[in-house]
């Protein structure tokens, strides 16, 4: 007999869950496992809202089993540790990002690339090692293996730092992997939303010269004055695009809507790299000749492994990189989802879990 979320484990938990493809979130009492020998339990203080949360809530990727408690940008304080935990103690601030498990034995895991493990376990809506389902950070507490818990740097704010656990590593990792992390590199960022604004900050922190591409002319002032980008180009303006031909070493494309990539390839130097981190639902049109003539590359990148995510948090703390957020109470989450769908947020929502989520 299948157990209910409330009786699956011994420790009672409380959060907000979607129960069907409407994606509407409402209170749910469920349960968490007891703290194992290598587990860390966190009281959740803040949790960022990612566009992936909306996809999962509405089952737009066909991966959801309901009920689903979203949230993978989790920051909290350690309340309990297992007897074999070495990296954390009660009272420490810590984070949990997009993953809470992997196989631990494949080549990817052996090389600190748990994010590419074929048996990776997502922070929510995934079967855990024991066969039970994972629940995310729109909740009062979480328990995770210490290997998947991140040490929180002392001088990194908890609220504005929370989105870095997804948006931060999603942009930091490709900048590093594709060699766009050197001072003086000319880097483009396509899209100025939740991912894009963090990409600009990360690239600037590496010392790059950053050009922002957007279809929205009104974002120019925010890009240049607010985020300190070096140049702003309206990507629908052919004259502006022509002025940038063959000028960039690489581009981080954060747009999740279908859009033409041929114009972006034209602004890359020979040997340039266009890296997709947004995930449009429909295929993008690619003209091979536009790659061949300049030995250009179109690539993709997901989040990084746990080692690189820790490295990213430390880098962000050192360079003062945080997300621009709107702090909201838990009961505002459905309105926030609607607004996010309309790009009506500058630039990430973060739930003040500690102050606004009260168990019945």
PDB file of C-alpha atoms in Angstrom, residues 179-180 182-189 203 207-211 230 246-251 267-269 273:
ATOM      1  CA  UNK A 179      37.099  29.805 -21.017  1.00  0.00           C
ATOM      2  CA  UNK A 180      35.124  33.047 -20.807  1.00  0.00           C
ATOM      3  CA  UNK A 182      39.537  35.709 -18.185  1.00  0.00           C
ATOM      4  CA  UNK A 183      39.946  39.472 -17.713  1.00  0.00           C
ATOM      5  CA  UNK A 184      39.445  41.345 -20.959  1.00  0.00           C
ATOM      6  CA  UNK A 185      37.291  38.687 -22.614  1.00  0.00           C
ATOM      7  CA  UNK A 186      34.408  40.098 -24.634  1.00  0.00           C
ATOM      8  CA  UNK A 187      31.264  38.318 -23.477  1.00  0.00           C
ATOM      9  CA  UNK A 188      27.664  38.716 -24.586  1.00  0.00           C
ATOM     10  CA  UNK A 189      24.615  37.961 -22.445  1.00  0.00           C
ATOM     11  CA  UNK A 203      31.065  37.991 -16.191  1.00  0.00           C
ATOM     12  CA  UNK A 207      36.835  41.069 -15.557  1.00  0.00           C
ATOM     13  CA  UNK A 208      35.039  40.615 -18.872  1.00  0.00           C
ATOM     14  CA  UNK A 209      33.746  43.359 -21.129  1.00  0.00           C
ATOM     15  CA  UNK A 210      30.007  42.615 -21.255  1.00  0.00           C
ATOM     16  CA  UNK A 211      27.464  43.314 -23.986  1.00  0.00           C
ATOM     17  CA  UNK A 230      29.618  47.897 -21.062  1.00  0.00           C
ATOM     18  CA  UNK A 246      32.658  39.476 -35.118  1.00  0.00           C
ATOM     19  CA  UNK A 247      33.284  41.286 -31.830  1.00  0.00           C
ATOM     20  CA  UNK A 248      32.666  38.725 -29.053  1.00  0.00           C
ATOM     21  CA  UNK A 249      34.632  35.778 -27.696  1.00  0.00           C
ATOM     22  CA  UNK A 250      31.512  34.102 -26.358  1.00  0.00           C
ATOM     23  CA  UNK A 251      27.835  34.503 -25.574  1.00  0.00           C
ATOM     24  CA  UNK A 267      28.525  38.737 -33.624  1.00  0.00           C
ATOM     25  CA  UNK A 268      30.981  36.051 -32.497  1.00  0.00           C
ATOM     26  CA  UNK A 269      34.633  36.260 -33.455  1.00  0.00           C
ATOM     27  CA  UNK A 273      31.180  30.070 -28.540  1.00  0.00           C
TER      28      UNK A 273
END
